[in-house]
Coordinates of C-alpha atoms in Angstrom, one line a residue:
M245 CA 59.5 -140.7 31.7
S246 CA 56.5 -141.6 33.9
D247 CA 53.3 -142.8 32.3
A248 CA 51.2 -141.9 35.4
P249 CA 48.2 -139.7 34.7
S250 CA 48.7 -136.0 35.5
G251 CA 45.4 -135.6 37.4
P252 CA 42.4 -133.5 36.7
A253 CA 42.9 -130.3 34.8
V254 CA 42.8 -127.1 36.8
P255 CA 39.9 -124.9 35.6
P256 CA 40.9 -121.6 34.1
R257 CA 40.8 -118.8 36.7
G258 CA 41.2 -115.7 34.5
L259 CA 38.6 -112.9 34.5
L260 CA 37.9 -110.8 31.4
V261 CA 35.9 -107.6 32.0
V262 CA 34.5 -105.9 29.0
G263 CA 33.3 -102.4 29.8
D264 CA 34.1 -98.7 30.4
V265 CA 37.4 -97.1 31.1
V266 CA 36.8 -93.5 32.3
T267 CA 38.5 -90.5 33.6
D268 CA 36.7 -89.4 36.8
V269 CA 36.6 -85.8 38.0
V270 CA 35.6 -86.1 41.7
A271 CA 34.3 -82.9 43.3
R272 CA 33.7 -83.4 47.1
H273 CA 31.6 -80.6 48.6
R274 CA 29.8 -80.1 51.9
G275 CA 26.1 -79.4 51.8
P276 CA 23.9 -78.3 48.9
L277 CA 25.4 -76.7 45.8
A278 CA 25.0 -73.0 45.6
P279 CA 23.3 -72.1 42.3
A280 CA 24.7 -69.2 40.2
T281 CA 27.8 -68.8 42.3
D282 CA 30.8 -70.7 43.8
T283 CA 30.7 -73.8 46.1
A284 CA 33.9 -74.7 47.8
A285 CA 35.0 -78.3 46.9
E286 CA 38.0 -80.6 46.9
I287 CA 38.5 -81.7 43.3
R288 CA 40.6 -84.6 42.1
T289 CA 41.1 -86.4 38.7
V290 CA 41.3 -90.1 39.1
P291 CA 40.9 -93.2 36.9
G292 CA 37.5 -94.8 36.9
G293 CA 34.8 -96.5 34.8
A294 CA 32.7 -99.4 36.2
G295 CA 34.4 -102.0 34.0
A296 CA 37.9 -100.9 34.9
N297 CA 36.9 -100.5 38.6
V298 CA 35.5 -104.1 38.7
A299 CA 38.8 -105.4 37.2
C300 CA 40.9 -103.5 39.7
W301 CA 38.9 -104.7 42.7
A302 CA 39.0 -108.3 41.4
A303 CA 42.8 -108.1 41.2
R304 CA 43.0 -106.6 44.7
S305 CA 40.7 -109.5 45.9
G306 CA 43.1 -112.2 44.8
C307 CA 42.4 -112.9 41.1
A308 CA 45.8 -113.3 39.5
D309 CA 44.8 -112.9 35.9
V310 CA 42.4 -110.0 35.2
R311 CA 42.0 -108.3 31.9
V312 CA 39.9 -105.4 30.8
L313 CA 38.7 -104.6 27.3
G314 CA 37.6 -101.0 26.6
R315 CA 37.8 -98.2 24.2
V316 CA 39.5 -94.9 25.2
G317 CA 40.6 -91.7 23.4
R318 CA 44.2 -91.3 22.4
D319 CA 44.4 -88.4 24.9
A320 CA 44.6 -90.6 27.9
L321 CA 45.5 -94.1 26.6
A322 CA 49.0 -94.2 28.1
W323 CA 47.8 -92.9 31.5
H324 CA 45.0 -95.5 31.7
E325 CA 47.2 -98.4 30.6
R326 CA 49.9 -97.4 33.1
L327 CA 47.5 -97.2 36.0
L328 CA 45.7 -100.5 35.1
R329 CA 49.1 -102.3 35.0
Q330 CA 50.0 -100.8 38.4
A331 CA 46.7 -102.3 39.7
D332 CA 47.8 -105.8 38.3
V333 CA 45.2 -105.6 35.5
R334 CA 46.1 -106.4 31.9
P335 CA 44.8 -103.6 29.7
L336 CA 43.3 -104.5 26.3
L337 CA 42.5 -100.9 25.4
V338 CA 41.5 -99.7 21.9
A339 CA 42.5 -96.2 21.0
D340 CA 39.7 -94.3 19.4
P341 CA 40.9 -91.8 16.7
G342 CA 37.9 -89.6 16.8
A343 CA 36.5 -89.4 20.3
P344 CA 38.0 -88.5 23.7
T345 CA 38.2 -90.7 26.7
A346 CA 34.9 -90.9 28.6
T347 CA 34.7 -88.4 31.5
V348 CA 32.5 -88.5 34.5
V349 CA 32.1 -85.6 36.9
S350 CA 31.2 -87.1 40.3
L351 CA 29.6 -84.6 42.7
V352 CA 30.0 -86.0 46.2
D353 CA 28.3 -84.5 49.2
T354 CA 30.8 -85.0 52.0
A355 CA 28.1 -84.9 54.6
T356 CA 26.4 -88.0 53.3
A357 CA 29.1 -89.6 50.9
E358 CA 26.3 -89.8 48.3
R359 CA 27.2 -88.9 44.7
T360 CA 25.6 -87.5 41.6
F361 CA 27.2 -88.2 38.2
L362 CA 27.5 -86.1 35.0
T363 CA 28.5 -88.5 32.2
D364 CA 30.2 -87.9 28.9
S365 CA 30.5 -91.3 27.3
G366 CA 33.1 -90.3 24.8
A367 CA 34.9 -93.3 23.3
V368 CA 33.3 -95.9 25.6
L369 CA 30.1 -96.5 23.6
R370 CA 32.0 -96.5 20.2
I371 CA 33.5 -100.0 21.0
S372 CA 32.2 -102.5 18.4
P373 CA 32.4 -106.1 17.4
A374 CA 35.4 -105.1 15.2
D375 CA 37.3 -104.7 18.5
W376 CA 36.6 -108.2 19.7
D377 CA 39.0 -111.2 19.4
P378 CA 38.0 -114.6 20.7
A379 CA 41.6 -115.1 21.8
F380 CA 40.8 -112.6 24.6
L381 CA 39.1 -115.5 26.3
D382 CA 42.1 -117.8 26.4
G383 CA 42.6 -118.9 30.0
V384 CA 39.5 -117.1 31.1
G385 CA 37.1 -118.7 33.6
R386 CA 34.5 -115.9 33.7
L387 CA 33.5 -113.0 31.4
H388 CA 31.9 -109.9 33.0
L389 CA 30.1 -107.3 31.1
S390 CA 29.5 -103.7 32.2
G391 CA 25.9 -102.8 31.6
Y392 CA 26.9 -99.4 30.2
L393 CA 27.7 -101.2 27.0
F394 CA 24.1 -102.0 26.5
F395 CA 23.0 -98.4 26.1
A396 CA 24.3 -97.8 22.5
D397 CA 24.0 -99.9 19.3
A398 CA 27.7 -100.5 18.6
S399 CA 28.7 -101.3 22.1
R400 CA 25.7 -103.5 22.7
A401 CA 26.6 -105.5 19.6
L402 CA 30.1 -105.9 21.0
A403 CA 28.7 -107.1 24.3
L404 CA 26.5 -109.6 22.5
T405 CA 29.4 -110.8 20.4
A406 CA 31.6 -111.3 23.5
C407 CA 28.8 -113.1 25.4
R408 CA 28.2 -115.5 22.5
S409 CA 31.9 -116.3 22.3
A410 CA 32.0 -117.0 26.0
L411 CA 28.9 -119.2 26.0
K412 CA 30.2 -121.1 23.0
A413 CA 33.4 -121.8 25.0
G414 CA 31.5 -122.8 28.1
I415 CA 32.5 -119.7 30.0
P416 CA 29.9 -118.2 32.4
V417 CA 28.9 -114.6 31.9
S418 CA 28.0 -112.0 34.5
L419 CA 26.4 -108.6 34.0
D420 CA 26.1 -105.4 36.1
P421 CA 23.1 -103.4 34.8
A422 CA 25.1 -100.2 35.6
S423 CA 22.5 -97.4 35.7
A424 CA 18.9 -97.1 36.6
G425 CA 18.6 -93.9 34.6
F426 CA 20.0 -95.4 31.4
L427 CA 17.9 -98.6 31.9
A428 CA 14.7 -96.5 32.0
E429 CA 15.7 -94.8 28.8
L430 CA 16.6 -98.0 27.0
G431 CA 13.6 -100.0 28.3
T432 CA 13.8 -103.0 30.5
E433 CA 12.5 -105.5 28.0
R434 CA 15.2 -104.5 25.5
F435 CA 17.9 -104.8 28.2
L436 CA 16.6 -108.2 29.4
A437 CA 16.4 -109.6 25.8
A438 CA 20.1 -108.5 25.3
A439 CA 21.1 -110.2 28.5
D440 CA 19.8 -113.6 27.4
G441 CA 22.3 -116.3 28.4
V442 CA 23.8 -114.3 31.3
E443 CA 24.5 -116.6 34.3
A444 CA 24.9 -114.0 37.1
L445 CA 23.1 -110.6 37.3
L446 CA 24.4 -108.1 39.8
P447 CA 22.1 -105.1 40.1
N448 CA 21.6 -102.6 42.9
A449 CA 18.2 -102.3 44.5
D450 CA 17.0 -99.6 42.1
E451 CA 18.1 -101.6 39.0
A452 CA 16.5 -104.8 40.4
R453 CA 13.2 -102.9 40.9
L454 CA 13.2 -101.6 37.4
L455 CA 14.1 -104.9 35.7
S456 CA 11.7 -107.0 37.7
G457 CA 8.8 -104.6 38.1
V458 CA 8.7 -105.6 41.8
A459 CA 9.0 -102.8 44.4
G460 CA 10.8 -104.6 47.3
P461 CA 14.4 -105.8 47.0
E462 CA 13.7 -109.3 48.2
G463 CA 10.8 -109.8 45.8
A464 CA 12.8 -108.2 43.0
A465 CA 15.8 -110.5 43.6
A466 CA 13.6 -113.5 43.7
A467 CA 11.8 -112.6 40.5
L468 CA 15.0 -111.9 38.6
S469 CA 16.4 -115.3 39.7
R470 CA 13.7 -117.0 37.8
R471 CA 15.3 -115.6 34.7
F472 CA 19.0 -115.6 35.7
P473 CA 20.5 -118.6 37.5
L474 CA 22.2 -116.4 40.1
V475 CA 21.2 -112.9 41.3
A476 CA 23.0 -110.8 43.8
V477 CA 21.3 -107.5 44.7
T478 CA 23.5 -104.9 46.4
L479 CA 21.8 -102.8 49.1
G480 CA 24.6 -100.3 50.0
A481 CA 25.3 -100.2 53.7
A482 CA 22.6 -102.9 54.3
G483 CA 24.6 -105.5 52.5
A484 CA 23.4 -107.8 49.7
L485 CA 20.7 -110.3 48.8
V486 CA 21.5 -113.6 47.0
A487 CA 18.7 -115.3 45.1
V488 CA 18.7 -118.6 43.2
G489 CA 15.8 -120.4 41.5
G490 CA 13.1 -117.9 42.4
E491 CA 13.9 -117.4 46.1
V492 CA 16.3 -115.4 48.2
V493 CA 18.7 -117.8 49.8
A494 CA 20.7 -115.4 51.9
R495 CA 20.8 -111.8 53.1
V496 CA 24.5 -110.9 53.7
A497 CA 25.3 -108.1 56.1
A498 CA 27.9 -105.4 55.2
P499 CA 30.6 -104.8 57.8
A500 CA 31.0 -101.3 59.1
P501 CA 33.8 -99.4 57.4
D502 CA 37.1 -99.2 59.3
T503 CA 37.0 -95.4 58.9
A504 CA 34.4 -92.9 58.0
A505 CA 32.8 -93.1 54.6
V506 CA 34.1 -90.4 52.2
D507 CA 32.9 -91.4 48.8
S508 CA 30.4 -94.1 47.7
T509 CA 31.6 -94.0 44.1
G510 CA 32.5 -97.5 43.0
A511 CA 31.2 -99.4 46.0
G512 CA 29.1 -101.6 43.8
D513 CA 32.0 -102.1 41.5
A514 CA 34.1 -103.2 44.5
F515 CA 31.3 -105.7 45.4
T516 CA 31.3 -107.1 41.9
G517 CA 35.0 -107.4 41.6
A518 CA 35.4 -109.2 44.9
F519 CA 32.3 -111.4 44.3
L520 CA 33.7 -112.6 40.9
A521 CA 37.2 -113.2 42.3
A522 CA 35.7 -115.3 45.1
L523 CA 33.6 -117.4 42.6
L524 CA 36.7 -118.0 40.5
A525 CA 38.5 -119.2 43.6
G526 CA 35.8 -121.7 44.2
A527 CA 33.6 -120.0 46.7
G528 CA 29.8 -120.4 46.7
P529 CA 27.5 -117.5 46.0
V530 CA 26.8 -116.6 49.6
E531 CA 30.5 -116.7 50.6
A532 CA 31.3 -114.6 47.4
A533 CA 28.6 -112.1 48.4
G534 CA 30.3 -111.8 51.8
A535 CA 33.6 -111.0 50.1
G536 CA 31.8 -108.5 47.9
C537 CA 30.3 -106.7 50.9
R538 CA 33.7 -106.5 52.6
A539 CA 35.2 -104.9 49.5
G540 CA 32.3 -102.5 49.2
A541 CA 32.8 -101.4 52.8
R542 CA 36.5 -100.7 52.0
A543 CA 35.6 -98.8 48.8
V544 CA 33.6 -96.1 50.6
T545 CA 36.6 -95.1 52.7
V546 CA 38.7 -93.9 49.6
V547 CA 38.0 -91.2 47.0
G548 CA 37.3 -92.6 43.6
G549 CA 36.1 -96.0 42.4
R550 CA 39.3 -98.1 42.7
P551 CA 41.3 -99.6 45.5
P552 CA 44.5 -97.7 46.4
L553 CA 47.6 -98.8 44.5
R554 CA 49.9 -101.1 46.5
D555 CA 53.1 -99.5 47.9

């Protein structure tokens, strides 16, 4: 047997996403909704949830070990587990005995691809520290938290528990604020206090404005990067900003979609998943933001928030 040293240890490359697993009902209509009568629409039921979407896009972007922890109703547990496995994501789903799976109705105007959400959180926000196991972090190089968890007491406690476990193990944590509307309800100071210790903050422009109190996206990104080591602000079709140490270090352009945009649902989740997969593969923040922008451009060409399943 050789006594030669085995060389430096390979850093763990797994990604654990803790967040929401949701059933999406996507209704695509053209033009304004007609009040008090019918509006023709194409309606599909698809798997969704920001946390699960991020995990699926990370797996599609090359991360070989992706896990997602979430709470769902018994009504759709098997369906969500099956579809996550088909997307090369390991489901760590808790079945809630008393609440249905969260459901989001996404109203998409086909003329603009913009969407409006109606959200029933169901079992999502009933996840709690009792659902956490530090063993979930074995082999994990990054923990990502969906901001939706921060908007209820039990799920926020779970997010804080997971964050503390990761930081104790030396694992960096990222956070997507998730919803400008829910942020305004909770209060930015409460959210920022709960996010203490997060390494990478990944807001969109509206969320960055709310959290920083600065109107312009560049100023908001710079301000937030004085509190968080790495900030990437998504700008939709305009790409993304990367800020470090109180200044914007790059503005990354988004490529034009290969085909016409049909649904902007999940574009930010696609950015986050590809961004995190790139960081785990050793990319720097600007290169990772480029990968995120390319994934976001692909995401708007499909209905729903996840990449198409491989053939």
